mmCIF file of C-alpha atoms in Angstrom:
data_model
loop_
_atom_site.group_PDB
_atom_site.id
_atom_site.type_symbol
_atom_site.label_atom_id
_atom_site.label_comp_id
_atom_site.label_asym_id
_atom_site.label_seq_id
_atom_site.Cartn_x
_atom_site.Cartn_y
_atom_site.Cartn_z
ATOM 1 C CA UNK A 1291 77.405 110.011 -170.949
ATOM 2 C CA UNK A 1292 75.738 110.172 -167.510
ATOM 3 C CA UNK A 1293 78.240 112.400 -165.144
ATOM 4 C CA UNK A 1294 75.464 112.703 -162.548
ATOM 5 C CA UNK A 1295 75.490 109.072 -161.965
ATOM 6 C CA UNK A 1296 79.153 109.174 -161.147
ATOM 7 C CA UNK A 1297 78.726 112.833 -159.108
ATOM 8 C CA UNK A 1298 76.237 111.440 -157.001
ATOM 9 C CA UNK A 1299 78.194 108.987 -155.291
ATOM 10 C CA UNK A 1300 80.723 111.428 -153.330
ATOM 11 C CA UNK A 1301 83.866 111.944 -153.017
ATOM 12 C CA UNK A 1302 84.596 107.840 -153.105
ATOM 13 C CA UNK A 1303 88.246 107.270 -152.326
ATOM 14 C CA UNK A 1304 90.140 104.921 -155.049
ATOM 15 C CA UNK A 1305 92.864 102.608 -153.662
ATOM 16 C CA UNK A 1306 97.029 102.991 -154.908
ATOM 17 C CA UNK A 1307 97.703 99.278 -155.708
ATOM 18 C CA UNK A 1308 100.566 98.177 -153.925
ATOM 19 C CA UNK A 1309 100.398 100.663 -151.386
ATOM 20 C CA UNK A 1310 97.929 102.305 -148.587
ATOM 21 C CA UNK A 1311 97.504 105.109 -149.904
ATOM 22 C CA UNK A 1312 94.048 106.340 -151.558
ATOM 23 C CA UNK A 1313 93.303 109.450 -153.397
ATOM 24 C CA UNK A 1314 89.697 110.822 -153.002
ATOM 25 C CA UNK A 1315 88.251 111.900 -156.097
ATOM 26 C CA UNK A 1316 84.708 113.341 -157.147
ATOM 27 C CA UNK A 1317 82.146 111.927 -159.549
ATOM 28 C CA UNK A 1318 83.017 114.297 -161.570
ATOM 29 C CA UNK A 1319 86.724 113.765 -161.549
ATOM 30 C CA UNK A 1320 86.279 110.273 -161.808
ATOM 31 C CA UNK A 1321 84.514 111.016 -165.010
ATOM 32 C CA UNK A 1322 87.110 113.411 -166.246
ATOM 33 C CA UNK A 1323 89.684 110.364 -165.654
ATOM 34 C CA UNK A 1324 87.229 107.828 -167.155
ATOM 35 C CA UNK A 1325 86.779 110.109 -170.794
ATOM 36 C CA UNK A 1326 90.841 110.581 -170.890
ATOM 37 C CA UNK A 1327 91.427 106.840 -170.618
ATOM 38 C CA UNK A 1328 89.188 106.695 -174.059
ATOM 39 C CA UNK A 1329 90.735 107.080 -177.454
ATOM 40 C CA UNK A 1330 89.745 109.979 -178.489
ATOM 41 C CA UNK A 1331 87.389 108.927 -181.413
ATOM 42 C CA UNK A 1332 85.463 107.231 -178.106
ATOM 43 C CA UNK A 1333 85.963 110.155 -176.128
ATOM 44 C CA UNK A 1334 84.107 112.444 -178.573
ATOM 45 C CA UNK A 1335 81.071 110.386 -179.286
ATOM 46 C CA UNK A 1336 80.645 110.612 -175.287
ATOM 47 C CA UNK A 1337 80.988 114.086 -175.270
ATOM 48 C CA UNK A 1338 78.561 114.702 -178.457
ATOM 49 C CA UNK A 1339 75.847 112.827 -176.172
ATOM 50 C CA UNK A 1340 76.334 115.363 -172.948
ATOM 51 C CA UNK A 1341 74.271 118.410 -172.110
ATOM 52 C CA UNK A 1342 75.870 121.781 -172.527
ATOM 53 C CA UNK A 1343 76.242 122.309 -168.777
ATOM 54 C CA UNK A 1344 77.581 118.730 -168.214
ATOM 55 C CA UNK A 1345 80.429 119.795 -170.663
ATOM 56 C CA UNK A 1346 81.310 122.880 -168.816
ATOM 57 C CA UNK A 1347 81.804 121.195 -165.764
ATOM 58 C CA UNK A 1348 83.963 118.346 -167.397
ATOM 59 C CA UNK A 1349 85.872 120.705 -169.139
ATOM 60 C CA UNK A 1350 86.104 122.513 -165.726
ATOM 61 C CA UNK A 1351 87.391 119.552 -164.169
ATOM 62 C CA UNK A 1352 90.257 118.218 -166.766
ATOM 63 C CA UNK A 1353 91.322 121.245 -167.240
ATOM 64 C CA UNK A 1354 93.149 121.257 -163.045
ATOM 65 C CA UNK A 1355 93.808 117.209 -163.514
ATOM 66 C CA UNK A 1356 98.012 116.946 -163.736
ATOM 67 C CA UNK A 1357 98.983 113.297 -164.831
ATOM 68 C CA UNK A 1358 96.694 110.399 -163.102
ATOM 69 C CA UNK A 1359 98.620 107.109 -161.818
ATOM 70 C CA UNK A 1360 97.729 104.198 -163.626
ATOM 71 C CA UNK A 1361 96.346 101.975 -160.994
ATOM 72 C CA UNK A 1362 94.111 105.230 -159.684
ATOM 73 C CA UNK A 1363 93.210 104.922 -163.943
ATOM 74 C CA UNK A 1364 92.656 101.636 -163.286
ATOM 75 C CA UNK A 1365 90.289 101.440 -160.599
ATOM 76 C CA UNK A 1366 88.184 104.437 -161.774
ATOM 77 C CA UNK A 1367 87.394 102.023 -165.317
ATOM 78 C CA UNK A 1368 86.610 99.076 -163.285
ATOM 79 C CA UNK A 1369 84.272 101.201 -160.917
ATOM 80 C CA UNK A 1370 81.993 101.752 -164.055
ATOM 81 C CA UNK A 1371 82.395 98.248 -165.036
ATOM 82 C CA UNK A 1372 81.308 96.974 -162.066
ATOM 83 C CA UNK A 1373 78.368 99.838 -161.918
ATOM 84 C CA UNK A 1374 77.576 98.744 -165.336
ATOM 85 C CA UNK A 1375 76.943 95.216 -164.945
ATOM 86 C CA UNK A 1376 75.186 95.668 -161.920
ATOM 87 C CA UNK A 1377 72.995 97.662 -163.780
ATOM 88 C CA UNK A 1378 69.149 96.554 -164.875
ATOM 89 C CA UNK A 1379 68.826 97.098 -168.414
ATOM 90 C CA UNK A 1380 64.852 96.466 -169.856
ATOM 91 C CA UNK A 1381 66.167 95.008 -173.213
ATOM 92 C CA UNK A 1382 62.660 95.110 -175.075
ATOM 93 C CA UNK A 1383 62.193 95.014 -179.092
ATOM 94 C CA UNK A 1384 59.205 95.897 -181.539
ATOM 95 C CA UNK A 1385 57.983 98.377 -183.949
ATOM 96 C CA UNK A 1386 57.749 100.854 -181.425
ATOM 97 C CA UNK A 1387 61.439 100.339 -179.924
ATOM 98 C CA UNK A 1388 63.045 100.560 -183.684
ATOM 99 C CA UNK A 1389 60.711 103.413 -184.681
ATOM 100 C CA UNK A 1390 62.355 105.335 -181.578
ATOM 101 C CA UNK A 1391 65.614 104.217 -182.354
ATOM 102 C CA UNK A 1392 65.245 105.538 -186.138
ATOM 103 C CA UNK A 1393 62.961 108.596 -185.686
ATOM 104 C CA UNK A 1394 66.127 109.845 -183.224
ATOM 105 C CA UNK A 1395 68.825 108.766 -185.757
ATOM 106 C CA UNK A 1396 67.585 109.720 -188.811
ATOM 107 C CA UNK A 1397 65.140 111.836 -188.500
ATOM 108 C CA UNK A 1398 61.058 110.994 -188.924
ATOM 109 C CA UNK A 1399 60.863 111.395 -192.264
ATOM 110 C CA UNK A 1400 63.911 108.971 -193.344
ATOM 111 C CA UNK A 1401 62.674 106.971 -190.693
ATOM 112 C CA UNK A 1402 59.550 106.661 -192.002
ATOM 113 C CA UNK A 1403 60.725 105.691 -195.669
ATOM 114 C CA UNK A 1404 63.038 102.865 -193.981
ATOM 115 C CA UNK A 1405 60.516 101.855 -191.548
ATOM 116 C CA UNK A 1406 57.796 100.528 -194.823
ATOM 117 C CA UNK A 1407 60.932 98.772 -196.453
ATOM 118 C CA UNK A 1408 61.854 97.015 -193.430
ATOM 119 C CA UNK A 1409 57.601 95.883 -193.615
ATOM 120 C CA UNK A 1410 57.240 95.327 -197.049
ATOM 121 C CA UNK A 1411 60.065 92.918 -197.100
ATOM 122 C CA UNK A 1412 63.236 92.578 -199.545
ATOM 123 C CA UNK A 1413 62.565 93.736 -202.820
ATOM 124 C CA UNK A 1414 63.523 94.899 -206.003
ATOM 125 C CA UNK A 1415 61.096 97.354 -207.313
ATOM 126 C CA UNK A 1416 61.387 99.346 -210.354
ATOM 127 C CA UNK A 1417 61.568 102.276 -207.860
ATOM 128 C CA UNK A 1418 64.637 101.096 -206.034
ATOM 129 C CA UNK A 1419 66.399 99.972 -209.083
ATOM 130 C CA UNK A 1420 66.155 103.633 -210.270
ATOM 131 C CA UNK A 1421 66.773 104.859 -207.487
ATOM 132 C CA UNK A 1422 70.572 103.089 -207.581
ATOM 133 C CA UNK A 1423 70.030 104.700 -211.330
ATOM 134 C CA UNK A 1424 71.986 108.084 -212.097
ATOM 135 C CA UNK A 1425 69.918 111.042 -212.007
ATOM 136 C CA UNK A 1426 70.906 111.889 -215.774
ATOM 137 C CA UNK A 1427 70.074 108.006 -217.037
ATOM 138 C CA UNK A 1428 66.818 107.935 -215.342
ATOM 139 C CA UNK A 1429 65.887 111.391 -217.286
ATOM 140 C CA UNK A 1430 66.915 109.799 -220.501
ATOM 141 C CA UNK A 1431 65.115 107.025 -219.727
ATOM 142 C CA UNK A 1432 62.112 109.115 -219.134
ATOM 143 C CA UNK A 1433 62.519 111.176 -221.933
ATOM 144 C CA UNK A 1434 60.035 109.584 -224.191
ATOM 145 C CA UNK A 1435 57.286 108.752 -222.028
ATOM 146 C CA UNK A 1436 54.097 110.358 -221.684
ATOM 147 C CA UNK A 1437 54.286 113.266 -218.868
ATOM 148 C CA UNK A 1438 51.450 111.880 -216.757
ATOM 149 C CA UNK A 1439 53.481 108.926 -217.061
ATOM 150 C CA UNK A 1440 56.388 110.596 -215.969
ATOM 151 C CA UNK A 1441 55.169 111.924 -213.187
ATOM 152 C CA UNK A 1442 53.683 109.097 -211.362
ATOM 153 C CA UNK A 1443 57.054 107.507 -211.494
ATOM 154 C CA UNK A 1444 59.046 110.401 -210.130
ATOM 155 C CA UNK A 1445 56.418 110.493 -207.510
ATOM 156 C CA UNK A 1446 57.492 107.127 -206.549
ATOM 157 C CA UNK A 1447 61.306 108.038 -206.223
ATOM 158 C CA UNK A 1448 63.248 109.175 -203.158
ATOM 159 C CA UNK A 1449 62.639 112.803 -202.665
ATOM 160 C CA UNK A 1450 66.462 113.885 -203.047
ATOM 161 C CA UNK A 1451 67.086 111.774 -206.408
ATOM 162 C CA UNK A 1452 63.431 112.835 -207.668
ATOM 163 C CA UNK A 1453 64.668 116.277 -207.219
ATOM 164 C CA UNK A 1454 68.062 115.707 -209.293
ATOM 165 C CA UNK A 1455 66.192 113.729 -211.920
ATOM 166 C CA UNK A 1456 64.161 116.452 -212.848
ATOM 167 C CA UNK A 1457 66.462 118.715 -212.891
ATOM 168 C CA UNK A 1458 67.689 116.579 -215.955
ATOM 169 C CA UNK A 1459 64.728 116.806 -217.644
ATOM 170 C CA UNK A 1460 63.843 119.295 -220.343
ATOM 171 C CA UNK A 1461 62.134 122.376 -219.451
ATOM 172 C CA UNK A 1462 58.998 121.422 -220.773
ATOM 173 C CA UNK A 1463 58.451 118.309 -219.592
ATOM 174 C CA UNK A 1464 59.884 119.952 -216.428
ATOM 175 C CA UNK A 1465 56.584 121.930 -216.143
ATOM 176 C CA UNK A 1466 54.678 118.971 -217.476
ATOM 177 C CA UNK A 1467 55.437 117.019 -214.158
ATOM 178 C CA UNK A 1468 55.570 119.861 -211.794
ATOM 179 C CA UNK A 1469 52.100 120.729 -212.784
ATOM 180 C CA UNK A 1470 50.209 117.625 -213.045
ATOM 181 C CA UNK A 1471 52.264 116.377 -209.739
ATOM 182 C CA UNK A 1472 50.607 119.403 -207.346
ATOM 183 C CA UNK A 1473 47.277 118.632 -208.822
ATOM 184 C CA UNK A 1474 47.471 114.794 -208.081
ATOM 185 C CA UNK A 1475 46.343 113.536 -204.577
ATOM 186 C CA UNK A 1476 46.776 109.903 -202.925
ATOM 187 C CA UNK A 1477 46.982 106.897 -205.173
ATOM 188 C CA UNK A 1478 44.770 104.003 -204.616
ATOM 189 C CA UNK A 1479 45.759 100.598 -204.929
ATOM 190 C CA UNK A 1480 46.384 99.464 -208.227
ATOM 191 C CA UNK A 1481 47.136 102.905 -209.932
ATOM 192 C CA UNK A 1482 50.588 101.936 -210.669
ATOM 193 C CA UNK A 1483 50.652 97.978 -211.955
ATOM 194 C CA UNK A 1484 50.097 98.812 -215.460
ATOM 195 C CA UNK A 1485 52.604 100.843 -215.095
ATOM 196 C CA UNK A 1486 55.315 98.829 -213.000
ATOM 197 C CA UNK A 1487 54.556 95.744 -215.229
ATOM 198 C CA UNK A 1488 55.988 97.981 -218.169
ATOM 199 C CA UNK A 1489 58.600 99.325 -216.014
ATOM 200 C CA UNK A 1490 59.684 95.884 -214.960
ATOM 201 C CA UNK A 1491 59.973 94.728 -218.593
ATOM 202 C CA UNK A 1492 62.329 97.783 -219.563
ATOM 203 C CA UNK A 1493 64.932 97.869 -216.818
ATOM 204 C CA UNK A 1494 65.284 93.909 -217.281
ATOM 205 C CA UNK A 1495 64.268 93.615 -213.170
ATOM 206 C CA UNK A 1496 62.621 90.032 -213.922
ATOM 207 C CA UNK A 1497 61.178 88.103 -210.426
ATOM 208 C CA UNK A 1498 60.848 91.680 -208.906
ATOM 209 C CA UNK A 1499 57.460 91.620 -206.706
ATOM 210 C CA UNK A 1500 55.218 94.364 -206.509
ATOM 211 C CA UNK A 1501 54.348 95.548 -203.520
ATOM 212 C CA UNK A 1502 50.216 96.092 -203.507
ATOM 213 C CA UNK A 1503 50.337 98.512 -201.274
ATOM 214 C CA UNK A 1504 48.861 101.624 -201.154
ATOM 215 C CA UNK A 1505 50.927 103.989 -203.136
ATOM 216 C CA UNK A 1506 51.603 107.618 -202.447
ATOM 217 C CA UNK A 1507 51.040 110.133 -205.316
ATOM 218 C CA UNK A 1508 52.103 113.895 -205.143
ATOM 219 C CA UNK A 1509 50.431 116.989 -203.784
ATOM 220 C CA UNK A 1510 51.329 120.530 -203.450
ATOM 221 C CA UNK A 1511 53.389 119.293 -200.276
ATOM 222 C CA UNK A 1512 55.456 116.915 -202.312
ATOM 223 C CA UNK A 1513 55.903 119.447 -205.460
ATOM 224 C CA UNK A 1514 57.189 121.797 -202.677
ATOM 225 C CA UNK A 1515 59.876 119.455 -201.072
ATOM 226 C CA UNK A 1516 61.444 118.120 -204.527
ATOM 227 C CA UNK A 1517 61.501 122.418 -205.030
ATOM 228 C CA UNK A 1518 63.088 122.830 -201.804
ATOM 229 C CA UNK A 1519 66.214 120.237 -203.163
ATOM 230 C CA UNK A 1520 66.349 122.039 -206.693
ATOM 231 C CA UNK A 1521 68.696 124.691 -207.471
ATOM 232 C CA UNK A 1522 66.770 128.403 -207.070
ATOM 233 C CA UNK A 1523 67.213 129.162 -210.405
ATOM 234 C CA UNK A 1524 64.838 125.908 -211.569
ATOM 235 C CA UNK A 1525 62.178 126.292 -209.120
ATOM 236 C CA UNK A 1526 61.943 130.090 -209.367
ATOM 237 C CA UNK A 1527 61.031 128.970 -213.152
ATOM 238 C CA UNK A 1528 58.777 126.485 -212.150
ATOM 239 C CA UNK A 1529 56.973 128.531 -209.804
ATOM 240 C CA UNK A 1530 56.320 131.124 -212.366
ATOM 241 C CA UNK A 1531 54.964 128.186 -214.737
ATOM 242 C CA UNK A 1532 52.641 127.572 -211.882
ATOM 243 C CA UNK A 1533 51.471 130.898 -211.550
ATOM 244 C CA UNK A 1534 50.967 131.090 -215.434
ATOM 245 C CA UNK A 1535 48.656 127.939 -215.316
ATOM 246 C CA UNK A 1536 47.166 127.990 -211.737
ATOM 247 C CA UNK A 1537 47.754 130.772 -209.557
ATOM 248 C CA UNK A 1538 45.976 128.801 -206.421
ATOM 249 C CA UNK A 1539 47.788 126.258 -207.057
ATOM 250 C CA UNK A 1540 51.195 128.061 -206.881
ATOM 251 C CA UNK A 1541 49.988 129.739 -203.957
ATOM 252 C CA UNK A 1542 49.554 126.567 -201.680
ATOM 253 C CA UNK A 1543 52.814 125.099 -203.344
ATOM 254 C CA UNK A 1544 54.651 128.515 -202.186
ATOM 255 C CA UNK A 1545 53.174 127.769 -198.412
ATOM 256 C CA UNK A 1546 54.540 124.476 -197.745
ATOM 257 C CA UNK A 1547 58.075 125.363 -199.103
ATOM 258 C CA UNK A 1548 60.613 126.159 -196.876
ATOM 259 C CA UNK A 1549 62.974 128.785 -198.362
ATOM 260 C CA UNK A 1550 66.380 130.200 -196.784
ATOM 261 C CA UNK A 1551 64.762 133.071 -195.957
ATOM 262 C CA UNK A 1552 62.041 131.362 -194.124
ATOM 263 C CA UNK A 1553 65.108 131.112 -191.124
ATOM 264 C CA UNK A 1554 63.788 134.667 -189.909
ATOM 265 C CA UNK A 1555 60.726 132.665 -188.743
ATOM 266 C CA UNK A 1556 62.405 130.678 -186.437
ATOM 267 C CA UNK A 1557 63.120 131.577 -181.988
ATOM 268 C CA UNK A 1558 66.152 132.291 -181.611
ATOM 269 C CA UNK A 1559 66.844 129.129 -179.396
ATOM 270 C CA UNK A 1560 65.772 126.771 -182.529
ATOM 271 C CA UNK A 1561 68.231 129.578 -184.832
ATOM 272 C CA UNK A 1562 71.283 128.821 -181.896
ATOM 273 C CA UNK A 1563 70.775 125.050 -182.180
ATOM 274 C CA UNK A 1564 70.790 125.138 -186.212
ATOM 275 C CA UNK A 1565 74.189 127.361 -185.752
ATOM 276 C CA UNK A 1566 75.412 124.610 -183.720
ATOM 277 C CA UNK A 1567 75.240 122.278 -186.938
ATOM 278 C CA UNK A 1568 76.831 124.272 -189.435
ATOM 279 C CA UNK A 1569 80.346 125.418 -190.784
ATOM 280 C CA UNK A 1570 81.814 128.252 -190.616
ATOM 281 C CA UNK A 1571 82.853 128.213 -194.143
ATOM 282 C CA UNK A 1572 79.466 126.488 -195.279
ATOM 283 C CA UNK A 1573 78.216 130.018 -193.210
ATOM 284 C CA UNK A 1574 79.883 132.164 -194.759
ATOM 285 C CA UNK A 1575 79.227 131.184 -197.841
ATOM 286 C CA UNK A 1576 75.204 131.136 -197.590
ATOM 287 C CA UNK A 1577 75.409 134.304 -195.892
ATOM 288 C CA UNK A 1578 76.876 135.968 -199.145
ATOM 289 C CA UNK A 1579 73.104 135.954 -200.280
ATOM 290 C CA UNK A 1580 71.111 136.487 -197.540
ATOM 291 C CA UNK A 1581 69.562 139.973 -197.075
ATOM 292 C CA UNK A 1582 69.989 142.359 -194.481
ATOM 293 C CA UNK A 1583 67.753 140.951 -191.965
ATOM 294 C CA UNK A 1584 68.812 137.959 -192.230
ATOM 295 C CA UNK A 1585 72.118 138.664 -191.234
ATOM 296 C CA UNK A 1586 71.442 140.691 -188.279
ATOM 297 C CA UNK A 1587 69.695 137.040 -187.278
ATOM 298 C CA UNK A 1588 72.724 135.388 -187.475
ATOM 299 C CA UNK A 1589 74.616 137.794 -185.727
ATOM 300 C CA UNK A 1590 72.486 137.914 -183.062
ATOM 301 C CA UNK A 1591 72.675 134.765 -182.103
ATOM 302 C CA UNK A 1592 76.597 134.204 -182.084
ATOM 303 C CA UNK A 1593 79.030 135.726 -179.073
ATOM 304 C CA UNK A 1594 79.827 139.177 -179.964
ATOM 305 C CA UNK A 1595 83.485 137.651 -181.046
ATOM 306 C CA UNK A 1596 82.029 135.075 -183.506
ATOM 307 C CA UNK A 1597 79.675 137.934 -184.662
ATOM 308 C CA UNK A 1598 82.478 140.199 -185.054
ATOM 309 C CA UNK A 1599 84.594 138.057 -187.195
ATOM 310 C CA UNK A 1600 81.691 136.979 -189.253
ATOM 311 C CA UNK A 1601 81.327 140.548 -190.439
ATOM 312 C CA UNK A 1602 84.950 140.842 -190.882
ATOM 313 C CA UNK A 1603 85.356 137.340 -192.840
ATOM 314 C CA UNK A 1604 81.906 138.852 -194.668
ATOM 315 C CA UNK A 1605 83.841 142.374 -196.291
ATOM 316 C CA UNK A 1606 86.651 140.314 -197.217
ATOM 317 C CA UNK A 1607 85.170 137.690 -199.253
ATOM 318 C CA UNK A 1608 85.431 138.670 -202.402
ATOM 319 C CA UNK A 1609 82.902 137.174 -205.580
ATOM 320 C CA UNK A 1610 81.270 133.688 -204.905
ATOM 321 C CA UNK A 1611 79.366 131.751 -207.216
ATOM 322 C CA UNK A 1612 75.666 131.957 -206.835
ATOM 323 C CA UNK A 1613 75.692 127.743 -207.387
ATOM 324 C CA UNK A 1614 78.166 127.843 -204.349
ATOM 325 C CA UNK A 1615 75.857 130.034 -201.591
ATOM 326 C CA UNK A 1616 72.994 128.291 -203.201
ATOM 327 C CA UNK A 1617 74.976 124.966 -202.050
ATOM 328 C CA UNK A 1618 75.183 126.149 -199.014
ATOM 329 C CA UNK A 1619 71.756 127.918 -198.469
ATOM 330 C CA UNK A 1620 70.242 124.253 -199.287
ATOM 331 C CA UNK A 1621 72.622 122.437 -197.062
ATOM 332 C CA UNK A 1622 71.624 125.027 -194.107
ATOM 333 C CA UNK A 1623 67.978 124.330 -194.807
ATOM 334 C CA UNK A 1624 68.422 120.109 -194.999
ATOM 335 C CA UNK A 1625 70.196 120.644 -191.853
ATOM 336 C CA UNK A 1626 67.350 122.725 -190.032
ATOM 337 C CA UNK A 1627 64.607 120.724 -191.746
ATOM 338 C CA UNK A 1628 66.571 117.248 -189.906
ATOM 339 C CA UNK A 1629 66.541 119.349 -187.034
ATOM 340 C CA UNK A 1630 62.992 119.888 -187.082
ATOM 341 C CA UNK A 1631 61.699 116.234 -188.123
ATOM 342 C CA UNK A 1632 63.859 115.652 -184.829
ATOM 343 C CA UNK A 1633 62.374 118.082 -183.246
ATOM 344 C CA UNK A 1634 64.679 119.650 -181.799
ATOM 345 C CA UNK A 1635 63.747 123.455 -182.989
ATOM 346 C CA UNK A 1636 60.706 124.376 -184.182
ATOM 347 C CA UNK A 1637 59.923 126.502 -187.341
ATOM 348 C CA UNK A 1638 56.786 128.684 -186.968
ATOM 349 C CA UNK A 1639 54.365 128.683 -190.202
ATOM 350 C CA UNK A 1640 54.019 131.837 -192.441
ATOM 351 C CA UNK A 1641 50.792 133.473 -191.758
ATOM 352 C CA UNK A 1642 49.891 130.787 -189.546
ATOM 353 C CA UNK A 1643 49.680 129.530 -185.894
ATOM 354 C CA UNK A 1644 50.550 125.680 -186.889
ATOM 355 C CA UNK A 1645 54.522 125.015 -186.787
ATOM 356 C CA UNK A 1646 55.497 123.685 -190.511
ATOM 357 C CA UNK A 1647 58.124 122.904 -192.367
#
């Protein structure tokens, strides 16, 4: 909600119907009245779109308000409608427009995936079928396949789903898939046709069309993204295996990974933006497994009172399951990756001047 539009209107008078009396209201007061006249859920959505300074100003105005006469409220709402109807809007569609909207809503990566699905039309490919299956069921389905085939198939699944499928594979298959995927680059068109045809038959997906487009393969970045989504125990074991098989390859994967400790690479402004996306319970659990440097980073970017309360809660917090700590940390990392994709925060690369995620 743009409070500035009304604020620039000065102190316009609002007539009280049935009387000659008028209330002289500032733009901020009109914005406050309009906000209060909405259902709580609608008001919440508007406030979420405000800048921090706007929230501060509108809060001051609302806190000084008493009960407003119904006719004054109606006059303010009518003025808003009048201004809205007079405003000229540039309503324009197209791929660039939908890309901008999706990126702002979903982040760059998810927007890119969704646009690709839209551009290729509604299809029921084997990858879409398996993305809709339980990860454990997909892992069972792939258990008898050759590791190279499993690698190709998993490389085509959505990232979070692919990570969960790998979690359900046996240790030997996990190692083979991660190693082969790290060494695999972009696949040329047609590379997956045979395996896709076989999957269509096995999945009873008759009539499913092939996309015929270039398929994304693996590579160190893809493996790093998958390891980021797995439990720390599994990802550490797989990295250890890569170290034994191909240490330079393992190091390349590590450089692409984004771990909880890497939050230290964020500047204070980005850190504060991230903190606004994290619930107190989630932060408390995640910090239970954080080192002292990272804890201090969190404390330094809070108010003194909030930091003091968090320190007290940490001291009182009893033992926490490792799986719960990792889950909370993964949730925070997921929020950080989303904010970075949206351009809301910056994470500087390890040992480089480049920005990486």
